[in-house]
CSV table of C-alpha atoms in Angstrom, one decimal:
chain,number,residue,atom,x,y,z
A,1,UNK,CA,0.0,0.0,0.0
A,2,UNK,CA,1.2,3.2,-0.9
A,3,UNK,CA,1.8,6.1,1.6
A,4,UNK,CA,-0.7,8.8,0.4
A,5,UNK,CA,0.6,12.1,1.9
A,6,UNK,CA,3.9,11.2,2.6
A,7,UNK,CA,5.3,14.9,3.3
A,8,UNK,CA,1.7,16.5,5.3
A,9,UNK,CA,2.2,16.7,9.5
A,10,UNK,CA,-0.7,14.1,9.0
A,11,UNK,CA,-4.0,15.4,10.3
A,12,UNK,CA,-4.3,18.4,8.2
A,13,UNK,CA,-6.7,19.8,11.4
A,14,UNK,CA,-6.0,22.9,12.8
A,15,UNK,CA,-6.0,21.2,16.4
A,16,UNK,CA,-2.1,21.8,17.6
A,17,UNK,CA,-0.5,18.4,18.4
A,18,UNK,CA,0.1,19.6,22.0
A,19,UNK,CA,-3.7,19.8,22.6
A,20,UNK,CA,-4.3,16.6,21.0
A,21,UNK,CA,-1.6,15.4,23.6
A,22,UNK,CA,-3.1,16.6,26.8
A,23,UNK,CA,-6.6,15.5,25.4
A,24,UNK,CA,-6.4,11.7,26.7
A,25,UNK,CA,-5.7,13.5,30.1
A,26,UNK,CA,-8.3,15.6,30.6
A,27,UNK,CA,-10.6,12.4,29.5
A,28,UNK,CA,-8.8,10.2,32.6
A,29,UNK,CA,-9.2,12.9,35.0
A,30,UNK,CA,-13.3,13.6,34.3
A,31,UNK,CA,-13.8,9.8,34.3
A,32,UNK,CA,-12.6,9.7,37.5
A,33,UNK,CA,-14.5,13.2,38.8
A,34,UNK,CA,-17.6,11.2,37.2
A,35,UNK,CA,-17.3,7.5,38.9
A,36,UNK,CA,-16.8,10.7,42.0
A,37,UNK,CA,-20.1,11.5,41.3
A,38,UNK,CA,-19.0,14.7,40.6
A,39,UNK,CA,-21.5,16.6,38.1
A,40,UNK,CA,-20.3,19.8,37.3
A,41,UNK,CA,-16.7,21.0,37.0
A,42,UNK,CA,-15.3,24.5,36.6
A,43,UNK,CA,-11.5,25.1,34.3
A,44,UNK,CA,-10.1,26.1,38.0
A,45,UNK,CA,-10.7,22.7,39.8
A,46,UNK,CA,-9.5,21.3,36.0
A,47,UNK,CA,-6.4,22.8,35.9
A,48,UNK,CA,-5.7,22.1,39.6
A,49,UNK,CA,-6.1,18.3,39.3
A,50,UNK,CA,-3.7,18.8,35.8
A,51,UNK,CA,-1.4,20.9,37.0
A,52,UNK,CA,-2.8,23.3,34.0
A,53,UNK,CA,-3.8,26.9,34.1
A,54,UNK,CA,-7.8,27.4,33.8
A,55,UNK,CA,-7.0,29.6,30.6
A,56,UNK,CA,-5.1,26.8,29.0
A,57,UNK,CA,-7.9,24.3,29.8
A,58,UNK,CA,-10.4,27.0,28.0
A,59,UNK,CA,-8.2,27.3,25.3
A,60,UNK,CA,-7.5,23.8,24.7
A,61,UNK,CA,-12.1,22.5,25.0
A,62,UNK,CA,-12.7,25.8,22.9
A,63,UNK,CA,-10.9,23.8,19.7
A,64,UNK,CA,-13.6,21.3,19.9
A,65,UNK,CA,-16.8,23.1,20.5
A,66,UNK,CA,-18.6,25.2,23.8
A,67,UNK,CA,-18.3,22.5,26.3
A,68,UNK,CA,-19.1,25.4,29.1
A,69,UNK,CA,-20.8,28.1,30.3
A,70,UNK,CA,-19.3,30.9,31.2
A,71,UNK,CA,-19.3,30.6,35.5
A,72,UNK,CA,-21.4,27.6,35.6
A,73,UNK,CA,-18.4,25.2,35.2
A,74,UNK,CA,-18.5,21.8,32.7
A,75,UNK,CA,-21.3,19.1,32.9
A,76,UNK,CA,-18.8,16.5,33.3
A,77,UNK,CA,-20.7,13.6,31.9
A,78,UNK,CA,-21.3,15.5,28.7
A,79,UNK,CA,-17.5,16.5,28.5
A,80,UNK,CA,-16.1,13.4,28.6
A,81,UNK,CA,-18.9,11.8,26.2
A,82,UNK,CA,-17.3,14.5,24.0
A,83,UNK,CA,-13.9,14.0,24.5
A,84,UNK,CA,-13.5,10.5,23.7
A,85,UNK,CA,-15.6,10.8,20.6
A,86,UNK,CA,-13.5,14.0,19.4
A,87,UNK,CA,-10.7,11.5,20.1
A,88,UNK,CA,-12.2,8.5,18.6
A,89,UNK,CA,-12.6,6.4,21.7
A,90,UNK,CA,-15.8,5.6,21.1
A,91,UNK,CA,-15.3,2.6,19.1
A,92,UNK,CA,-12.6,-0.4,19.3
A,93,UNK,CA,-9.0,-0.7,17.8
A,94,UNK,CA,-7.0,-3.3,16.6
A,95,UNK,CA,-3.4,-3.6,17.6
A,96,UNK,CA,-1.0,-6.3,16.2
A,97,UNK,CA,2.5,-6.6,18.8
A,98,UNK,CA,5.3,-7.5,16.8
A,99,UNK,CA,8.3,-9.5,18.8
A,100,UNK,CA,7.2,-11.8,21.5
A,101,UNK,CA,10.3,-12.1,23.8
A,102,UNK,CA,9.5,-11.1,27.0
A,103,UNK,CA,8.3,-7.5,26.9
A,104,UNK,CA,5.8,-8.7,24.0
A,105,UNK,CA,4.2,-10.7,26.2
A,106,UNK,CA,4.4,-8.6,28.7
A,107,UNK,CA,1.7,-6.3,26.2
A,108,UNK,CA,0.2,-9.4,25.0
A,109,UNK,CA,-1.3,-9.9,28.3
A,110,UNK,CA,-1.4,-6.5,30.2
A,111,UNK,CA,-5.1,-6.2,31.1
A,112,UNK,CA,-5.1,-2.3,30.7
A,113,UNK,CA,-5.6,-2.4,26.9
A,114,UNK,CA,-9.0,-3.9,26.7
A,115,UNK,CA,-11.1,-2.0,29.0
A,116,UNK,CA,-9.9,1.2,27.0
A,117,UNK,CA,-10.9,-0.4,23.6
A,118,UNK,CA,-7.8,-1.2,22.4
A,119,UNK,CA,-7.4,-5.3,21.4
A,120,UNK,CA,-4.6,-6.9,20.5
A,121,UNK,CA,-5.8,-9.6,18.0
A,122,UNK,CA,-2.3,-10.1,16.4
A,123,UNK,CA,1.4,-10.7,17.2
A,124,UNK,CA,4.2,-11.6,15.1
A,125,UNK,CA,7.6,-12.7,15.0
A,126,UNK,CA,10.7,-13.6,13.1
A,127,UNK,CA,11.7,-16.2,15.0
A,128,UNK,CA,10.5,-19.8,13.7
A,129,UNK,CA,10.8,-21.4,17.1
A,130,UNK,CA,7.9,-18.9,18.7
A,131,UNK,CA,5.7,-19.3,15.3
A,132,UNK,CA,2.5,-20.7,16.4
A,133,UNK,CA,2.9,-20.3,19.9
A,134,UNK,CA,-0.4,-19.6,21.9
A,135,UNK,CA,0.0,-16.2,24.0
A,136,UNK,CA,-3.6,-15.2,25.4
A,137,UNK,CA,-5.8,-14.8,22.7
A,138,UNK,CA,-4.0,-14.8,19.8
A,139,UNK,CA,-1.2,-17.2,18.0
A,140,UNK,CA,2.4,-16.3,16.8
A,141,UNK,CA,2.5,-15.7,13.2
A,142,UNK,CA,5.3,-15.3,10.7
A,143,UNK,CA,6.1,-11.8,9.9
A,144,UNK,CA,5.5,-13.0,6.4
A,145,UNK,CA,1.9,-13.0,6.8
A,146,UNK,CA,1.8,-8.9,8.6
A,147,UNK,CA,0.0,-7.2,5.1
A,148,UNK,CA,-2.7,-10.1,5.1
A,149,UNK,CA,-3.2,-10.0,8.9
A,150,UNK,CA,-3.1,-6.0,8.7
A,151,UNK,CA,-5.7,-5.8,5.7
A,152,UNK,CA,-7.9,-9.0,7.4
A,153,UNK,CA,-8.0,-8.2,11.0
A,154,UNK,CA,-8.1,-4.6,10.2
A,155,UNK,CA,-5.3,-4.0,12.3
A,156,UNK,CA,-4.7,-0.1,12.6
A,157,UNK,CA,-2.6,0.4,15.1
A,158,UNK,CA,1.2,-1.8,15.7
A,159,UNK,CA,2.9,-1.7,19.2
A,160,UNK,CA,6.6,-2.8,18.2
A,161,UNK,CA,8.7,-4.7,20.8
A,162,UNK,CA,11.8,-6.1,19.5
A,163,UNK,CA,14.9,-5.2,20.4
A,164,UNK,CA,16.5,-2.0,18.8
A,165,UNK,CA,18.9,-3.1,16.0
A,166,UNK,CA,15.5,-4.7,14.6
A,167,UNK,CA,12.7,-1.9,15.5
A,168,UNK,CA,13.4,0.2,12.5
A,169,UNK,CA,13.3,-2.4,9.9
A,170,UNK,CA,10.1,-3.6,11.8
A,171,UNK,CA,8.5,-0.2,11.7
A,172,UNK,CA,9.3,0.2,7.6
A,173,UNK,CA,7.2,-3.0,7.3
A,174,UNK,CA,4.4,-1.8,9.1
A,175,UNK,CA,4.4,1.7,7.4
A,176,UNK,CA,4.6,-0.5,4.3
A,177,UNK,CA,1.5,-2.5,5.3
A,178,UNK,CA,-0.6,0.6,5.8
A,179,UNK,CA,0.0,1.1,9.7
A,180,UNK,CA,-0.3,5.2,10.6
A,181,UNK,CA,-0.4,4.7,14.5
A,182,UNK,CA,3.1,2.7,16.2
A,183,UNK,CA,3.1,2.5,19.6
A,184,UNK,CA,7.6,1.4,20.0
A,185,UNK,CA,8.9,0.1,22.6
A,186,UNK,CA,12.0,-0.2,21.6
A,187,UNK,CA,14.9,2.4,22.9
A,188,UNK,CA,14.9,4.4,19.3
A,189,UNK,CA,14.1,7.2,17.7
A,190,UNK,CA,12.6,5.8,14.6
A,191,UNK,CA,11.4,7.5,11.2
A,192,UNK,CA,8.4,7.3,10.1
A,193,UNK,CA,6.7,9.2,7.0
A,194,UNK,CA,4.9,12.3,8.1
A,195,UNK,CA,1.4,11.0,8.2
A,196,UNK,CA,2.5,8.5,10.4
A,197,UNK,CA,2.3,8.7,14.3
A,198,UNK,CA,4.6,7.0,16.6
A,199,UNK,CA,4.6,6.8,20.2
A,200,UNK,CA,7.8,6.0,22.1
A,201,UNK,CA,7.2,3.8,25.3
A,202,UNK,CA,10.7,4.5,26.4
A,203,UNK,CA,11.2,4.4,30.4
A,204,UNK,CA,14.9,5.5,30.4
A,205,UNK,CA,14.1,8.5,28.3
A,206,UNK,CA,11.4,9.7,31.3
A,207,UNK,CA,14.2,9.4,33.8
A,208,UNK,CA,16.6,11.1,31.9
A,209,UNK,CA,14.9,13.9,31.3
A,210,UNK,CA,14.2,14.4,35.2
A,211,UNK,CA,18.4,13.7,36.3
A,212,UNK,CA,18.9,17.1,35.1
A,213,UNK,CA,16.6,18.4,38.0
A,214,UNK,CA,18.2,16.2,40.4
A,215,UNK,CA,21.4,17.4,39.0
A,216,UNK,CA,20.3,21.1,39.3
A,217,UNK,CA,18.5,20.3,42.8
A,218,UNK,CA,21.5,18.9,44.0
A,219,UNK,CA,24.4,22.0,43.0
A,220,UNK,CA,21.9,24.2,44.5
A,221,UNK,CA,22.1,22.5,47.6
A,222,UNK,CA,25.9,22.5,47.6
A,223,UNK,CA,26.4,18.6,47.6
B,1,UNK,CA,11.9,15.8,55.1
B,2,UNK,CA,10.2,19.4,54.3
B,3,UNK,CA,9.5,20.3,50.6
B,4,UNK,CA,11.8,22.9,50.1
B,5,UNK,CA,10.4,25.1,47.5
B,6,UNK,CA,6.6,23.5,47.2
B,7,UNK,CA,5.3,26.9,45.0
B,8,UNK,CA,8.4,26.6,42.5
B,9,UNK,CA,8.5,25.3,38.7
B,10,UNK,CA,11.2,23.2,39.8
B,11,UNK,CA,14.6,24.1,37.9
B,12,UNK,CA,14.4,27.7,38.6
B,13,UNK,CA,16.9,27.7,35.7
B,14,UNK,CA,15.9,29.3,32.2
B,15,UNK,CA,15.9,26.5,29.9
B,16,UNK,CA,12.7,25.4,28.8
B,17,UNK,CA,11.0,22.2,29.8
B,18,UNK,CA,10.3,21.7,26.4
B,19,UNK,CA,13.8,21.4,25.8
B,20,UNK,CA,14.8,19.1,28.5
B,21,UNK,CA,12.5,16.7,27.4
B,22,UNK,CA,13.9,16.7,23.9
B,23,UNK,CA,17.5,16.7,25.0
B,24,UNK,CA,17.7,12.8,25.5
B,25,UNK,CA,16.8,11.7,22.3
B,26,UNK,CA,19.5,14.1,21.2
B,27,UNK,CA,21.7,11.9,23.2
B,28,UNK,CA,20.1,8.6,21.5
B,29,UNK,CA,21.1,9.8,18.0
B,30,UNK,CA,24.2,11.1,18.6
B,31,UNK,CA,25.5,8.1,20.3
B,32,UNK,CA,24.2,6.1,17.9
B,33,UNK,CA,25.9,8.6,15.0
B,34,UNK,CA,29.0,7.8,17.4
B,35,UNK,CA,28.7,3.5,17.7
B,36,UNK,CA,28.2,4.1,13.5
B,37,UNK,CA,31.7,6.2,13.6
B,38,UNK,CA,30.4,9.4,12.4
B,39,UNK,CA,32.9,12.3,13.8
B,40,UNK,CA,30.6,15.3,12.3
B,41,UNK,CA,27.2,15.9,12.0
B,42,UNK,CA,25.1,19.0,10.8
B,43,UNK,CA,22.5,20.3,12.6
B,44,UNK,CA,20.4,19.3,9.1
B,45,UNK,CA,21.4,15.8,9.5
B,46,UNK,CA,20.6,15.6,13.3
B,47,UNK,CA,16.9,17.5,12.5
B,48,UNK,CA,15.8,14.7,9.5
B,49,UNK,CA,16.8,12.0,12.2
B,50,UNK,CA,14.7,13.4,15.1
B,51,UNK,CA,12.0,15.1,13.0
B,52,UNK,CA,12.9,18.7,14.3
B,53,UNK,CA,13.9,21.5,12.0
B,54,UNK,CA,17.9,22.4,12.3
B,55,UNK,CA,16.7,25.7,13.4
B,56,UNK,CA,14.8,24.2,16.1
B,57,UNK,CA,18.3,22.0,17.0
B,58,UNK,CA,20.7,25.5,17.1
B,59,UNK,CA,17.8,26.8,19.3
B,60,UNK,CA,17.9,24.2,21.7
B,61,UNK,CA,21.8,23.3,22.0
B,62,UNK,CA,22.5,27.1,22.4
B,63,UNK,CA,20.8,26.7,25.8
B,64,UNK,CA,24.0,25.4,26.7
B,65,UNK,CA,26.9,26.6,25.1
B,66,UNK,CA,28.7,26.9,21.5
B,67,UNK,CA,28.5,23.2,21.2
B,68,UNK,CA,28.9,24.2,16.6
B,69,UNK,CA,31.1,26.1,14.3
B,70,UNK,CA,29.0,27.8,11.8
B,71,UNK,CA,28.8,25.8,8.5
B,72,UNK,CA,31.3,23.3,10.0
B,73,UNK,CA,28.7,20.8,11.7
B,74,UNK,CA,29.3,19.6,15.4
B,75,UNK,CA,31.8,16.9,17.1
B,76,UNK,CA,29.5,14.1,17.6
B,77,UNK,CA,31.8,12.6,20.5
B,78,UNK,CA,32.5,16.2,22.2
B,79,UNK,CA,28.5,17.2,21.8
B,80,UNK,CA,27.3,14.2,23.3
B,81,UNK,CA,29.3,14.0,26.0
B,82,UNK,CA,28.7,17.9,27.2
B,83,UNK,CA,25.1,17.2,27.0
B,84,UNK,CA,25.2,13.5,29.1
B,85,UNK,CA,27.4,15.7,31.5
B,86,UNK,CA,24.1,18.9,31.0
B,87,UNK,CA,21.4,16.3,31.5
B,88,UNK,CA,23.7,14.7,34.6
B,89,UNK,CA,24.2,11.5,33.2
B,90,UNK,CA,27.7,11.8,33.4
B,91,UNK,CA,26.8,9.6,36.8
B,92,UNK,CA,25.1,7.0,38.3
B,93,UNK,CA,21.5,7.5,40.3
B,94,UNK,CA,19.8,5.2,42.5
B,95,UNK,CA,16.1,4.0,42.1
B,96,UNK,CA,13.7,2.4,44.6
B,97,UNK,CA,10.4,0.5,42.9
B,98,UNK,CA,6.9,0.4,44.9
B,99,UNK,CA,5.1,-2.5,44.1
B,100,UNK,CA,6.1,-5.8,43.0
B,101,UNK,CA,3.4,-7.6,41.5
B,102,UNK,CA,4.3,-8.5,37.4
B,103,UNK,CA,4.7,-4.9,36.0
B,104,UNK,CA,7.1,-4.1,39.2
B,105,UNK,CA,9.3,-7.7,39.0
B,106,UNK,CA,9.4,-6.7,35.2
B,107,UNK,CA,10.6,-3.3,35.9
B,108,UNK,CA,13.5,-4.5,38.8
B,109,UNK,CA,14.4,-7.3,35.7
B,110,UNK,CA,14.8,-4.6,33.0
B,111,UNK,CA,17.8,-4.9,31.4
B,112,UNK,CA,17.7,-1.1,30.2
B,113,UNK,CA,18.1,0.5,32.9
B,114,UNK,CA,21.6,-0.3,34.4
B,115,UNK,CA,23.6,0.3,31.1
B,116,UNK,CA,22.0,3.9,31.0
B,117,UNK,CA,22.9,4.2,34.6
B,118,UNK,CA,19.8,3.6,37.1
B,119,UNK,CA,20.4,1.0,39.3
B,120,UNK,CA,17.6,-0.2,40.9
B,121,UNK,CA,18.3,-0.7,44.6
B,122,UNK,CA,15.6,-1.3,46.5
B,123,UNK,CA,11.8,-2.7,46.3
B,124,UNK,CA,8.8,-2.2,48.3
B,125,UNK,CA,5.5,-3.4,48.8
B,126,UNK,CA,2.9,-3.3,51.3
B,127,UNK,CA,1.6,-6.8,50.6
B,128,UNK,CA,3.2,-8.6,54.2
B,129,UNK,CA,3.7,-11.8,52.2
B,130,UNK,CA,6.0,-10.3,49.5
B,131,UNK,CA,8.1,-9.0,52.0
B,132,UNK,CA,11.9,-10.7,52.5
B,133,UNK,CA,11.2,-12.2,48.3
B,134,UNK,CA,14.5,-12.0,46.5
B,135,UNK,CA,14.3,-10.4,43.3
B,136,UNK,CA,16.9,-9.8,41.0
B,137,UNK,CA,19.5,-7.3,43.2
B,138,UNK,CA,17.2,-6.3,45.8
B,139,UNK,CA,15.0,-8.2,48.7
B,140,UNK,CA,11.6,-6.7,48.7
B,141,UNK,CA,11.5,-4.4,52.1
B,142,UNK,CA,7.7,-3.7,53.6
B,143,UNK,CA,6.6,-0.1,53.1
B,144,UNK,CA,7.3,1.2,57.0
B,145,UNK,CA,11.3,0.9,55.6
B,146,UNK,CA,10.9,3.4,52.8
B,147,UNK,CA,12.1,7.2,54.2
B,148,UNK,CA,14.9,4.8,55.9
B,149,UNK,CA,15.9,3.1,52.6
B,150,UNK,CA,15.7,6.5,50.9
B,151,UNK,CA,18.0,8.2,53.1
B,152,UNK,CA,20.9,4.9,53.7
B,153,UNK,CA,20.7,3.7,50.4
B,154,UNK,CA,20.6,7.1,48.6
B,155,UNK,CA,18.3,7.2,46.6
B,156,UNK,CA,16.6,10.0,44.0
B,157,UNK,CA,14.2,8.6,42.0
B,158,UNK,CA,10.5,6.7,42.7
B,159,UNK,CA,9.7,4.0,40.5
B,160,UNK,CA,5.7,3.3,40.9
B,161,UNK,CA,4.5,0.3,39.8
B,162,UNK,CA,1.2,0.0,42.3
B,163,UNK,CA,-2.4,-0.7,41.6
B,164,UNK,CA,-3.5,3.2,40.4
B,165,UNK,CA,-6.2,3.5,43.2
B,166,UNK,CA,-2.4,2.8,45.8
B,167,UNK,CA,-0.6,5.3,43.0
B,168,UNK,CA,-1.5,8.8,45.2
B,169,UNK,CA,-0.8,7.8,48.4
B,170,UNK,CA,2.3,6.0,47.3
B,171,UNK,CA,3.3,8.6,45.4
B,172,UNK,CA,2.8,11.3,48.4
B,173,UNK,CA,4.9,9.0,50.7
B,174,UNK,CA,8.2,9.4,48.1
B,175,UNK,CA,7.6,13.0,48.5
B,176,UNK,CA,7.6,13.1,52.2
B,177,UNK,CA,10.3,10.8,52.1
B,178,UNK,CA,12.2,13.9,49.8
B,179,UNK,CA,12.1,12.0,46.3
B,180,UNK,CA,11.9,14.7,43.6
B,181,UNK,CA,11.7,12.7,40.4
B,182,UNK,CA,9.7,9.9,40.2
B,183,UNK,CA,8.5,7.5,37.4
B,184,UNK,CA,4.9,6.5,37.3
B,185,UNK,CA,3.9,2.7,35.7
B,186,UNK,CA,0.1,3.3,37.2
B,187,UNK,CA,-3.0,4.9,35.0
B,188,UNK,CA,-3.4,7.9,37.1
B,189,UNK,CA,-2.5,11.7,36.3
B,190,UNK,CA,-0.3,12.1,39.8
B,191,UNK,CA,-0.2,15.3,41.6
B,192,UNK,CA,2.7,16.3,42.9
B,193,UNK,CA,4.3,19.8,44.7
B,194,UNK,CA,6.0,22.3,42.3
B,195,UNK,CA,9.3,20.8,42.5
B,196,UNK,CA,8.9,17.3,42.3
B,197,UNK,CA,8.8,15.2,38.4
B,198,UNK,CA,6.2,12.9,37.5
B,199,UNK,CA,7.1,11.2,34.0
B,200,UNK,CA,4.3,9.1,33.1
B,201,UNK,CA,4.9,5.2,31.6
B,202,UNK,CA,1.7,4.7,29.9
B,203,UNK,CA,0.7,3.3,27.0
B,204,UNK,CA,-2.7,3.8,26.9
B,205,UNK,CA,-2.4,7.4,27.1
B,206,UNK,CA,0.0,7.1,24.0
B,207,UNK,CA,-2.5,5.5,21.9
B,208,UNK,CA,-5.2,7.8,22.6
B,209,UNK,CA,-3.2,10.3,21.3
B,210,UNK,CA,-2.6,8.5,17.8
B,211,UNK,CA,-6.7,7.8,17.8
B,212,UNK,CA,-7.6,11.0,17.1
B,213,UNK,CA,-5.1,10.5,13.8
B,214,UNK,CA,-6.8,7.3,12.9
B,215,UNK,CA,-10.4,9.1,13.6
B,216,UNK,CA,-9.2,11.7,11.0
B,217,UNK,CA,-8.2,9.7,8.4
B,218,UNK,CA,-10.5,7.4,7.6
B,219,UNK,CA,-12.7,10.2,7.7
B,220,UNK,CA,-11.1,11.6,4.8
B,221,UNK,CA,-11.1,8.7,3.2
B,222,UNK,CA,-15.1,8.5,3.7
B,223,UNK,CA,-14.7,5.1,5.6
């Protein structure tokens, strides 16, 4: 399959990628106001529990429609309704996980996925010796069979966990197969065409971009 | 231990978050451009592999010197080791993990972390019957040992791998224990005082942001 628009930033909205980004939070913190019971919720109390200023959160709901009313707050239930359709949450995906060692696996059978609509109904690997191999739900396939498993299963979205001399040649194939959404794993920077998101599930890049606090915490303090 | 500066934006220094958090993956290509044997690379050739205009790259390293020579490209081996030495990875820094069921013995088992220089030193849980389990490096210690651990052991940064409805409290107790940087495994936006990191590991998060992507295209495309 070709790539169509190989060279757009991919959603040709006018939604700025940061928004889109803090979307999926503000959707987690009014389902939990809402299983609170909590009815009505002003930008203030919003920003508070987000670490956000009211403005920004005001800024961010206007892109999508008027969710409030000036001083009465947001109906909560209505909000999040919104949200996760704006986002497309309201509907299932389908994830394949390429690379079954032990972190595929791992995703294979870590029971945060489903309840949030995501299914992995696919995995793959190039190792013969794990071909065929029963992991939850689904069976190891060859990566030969990726395009017809992609196409048949309607797989849109691939969560890669190999290790990193094989992620980017991994990633190509998806991208080849039609993927757009990559969920990686693996400890690389990978590229992808423009219309094609990827995001980096990358522990060691979180804590190294809070050592230089520490660092800075620490030469304050003289140590 | 008191928060010392509870109201602050943490770094008190001028460079922007923004940039911090794009600072590591600087340090992932130009290693790599380093392991490959490259001595020279343009700000150009660093931008197409991270997906950043150059521009954007001369903004950011300028934070922190005159790392390039107009036209002439920079020292891969020189830049990356002034920014590992920026970032304060020019050292070794001590992690404790919370919680030990599967995602928590996966974490203490990671094989990334040690080479990048976290060392995992410690485990906790509050489950009595995990308590004295050898795993890996570390004997699993019950929670009542944690400001203790912190302190002897030194120790900067909170690994949390708990159940999310534990993830607050457990979080709150590394703060009052003095932990300013702490990496969260659990499905809950955190709050935290003004100088104290949160980086979120979350995966579901990540592919809610790549939905919206998905929703958009095969609207487009009239699906």
């Amino acid at each position: 399959m070709k790539i169509s628009n190989p060279s757009g930033s991919g959603s040709g909205s006018a939604i700025p990628e940061v928004v889109i980004l803090r979307l999926p939070l503000y959707v987690r913190i009014l389902t939990q106001l809402r299983d609170e019971g909590i009815e009505v919720v002003s930008s203030r109390e919003l920003g508070e529990r987000l670490s956000v200023t009211p403005a920004q959160i005001r800024k961010d709901l206007s892109y999508f429609g008027r969710f409030g009313k000036q001083g009465r707050g947001y109906n909560v239930n209505y909000l999040v309704g919104e949200l996760r359709r704006v986002l497309g949450l309201d509907r299932d995906w389908n994830a394949a996980v390429v690379g079954v060692g032990r972190l595929g696996r791992a995703i294979i059978s870590y029971p945060g996925f489903s309840p949030e609509g995501f299914k992995v109904v696919a995995a793959f690997d190039a190792d013969p010796s794990q071909v065929g191999r029963q992991l939850d739900v689904v069976t190891v396939r060859p990566m030969e069979d990726l395009a017809k498993a992609i196409a048949e299963q309607k797989i849109d979205i691939g969560i890669v966990a190999v290790p990193a001399p094989q992620a980017q040649p991994v990633i190509n194939k998806l991208v080849e197969c039609g993927i757009k959404a990559i969920l990686n794993y693996a400890p690389v920077a990978p590229q992808v065409p423009g219309d094609v998101r990827v995001r980096n599930i990358d522990p060691v890049l979180g804590l190294q971009t809070m050592t230089y606090h520490l660092k800075m915490m620490k030469e304050r303090k003289g140590k």
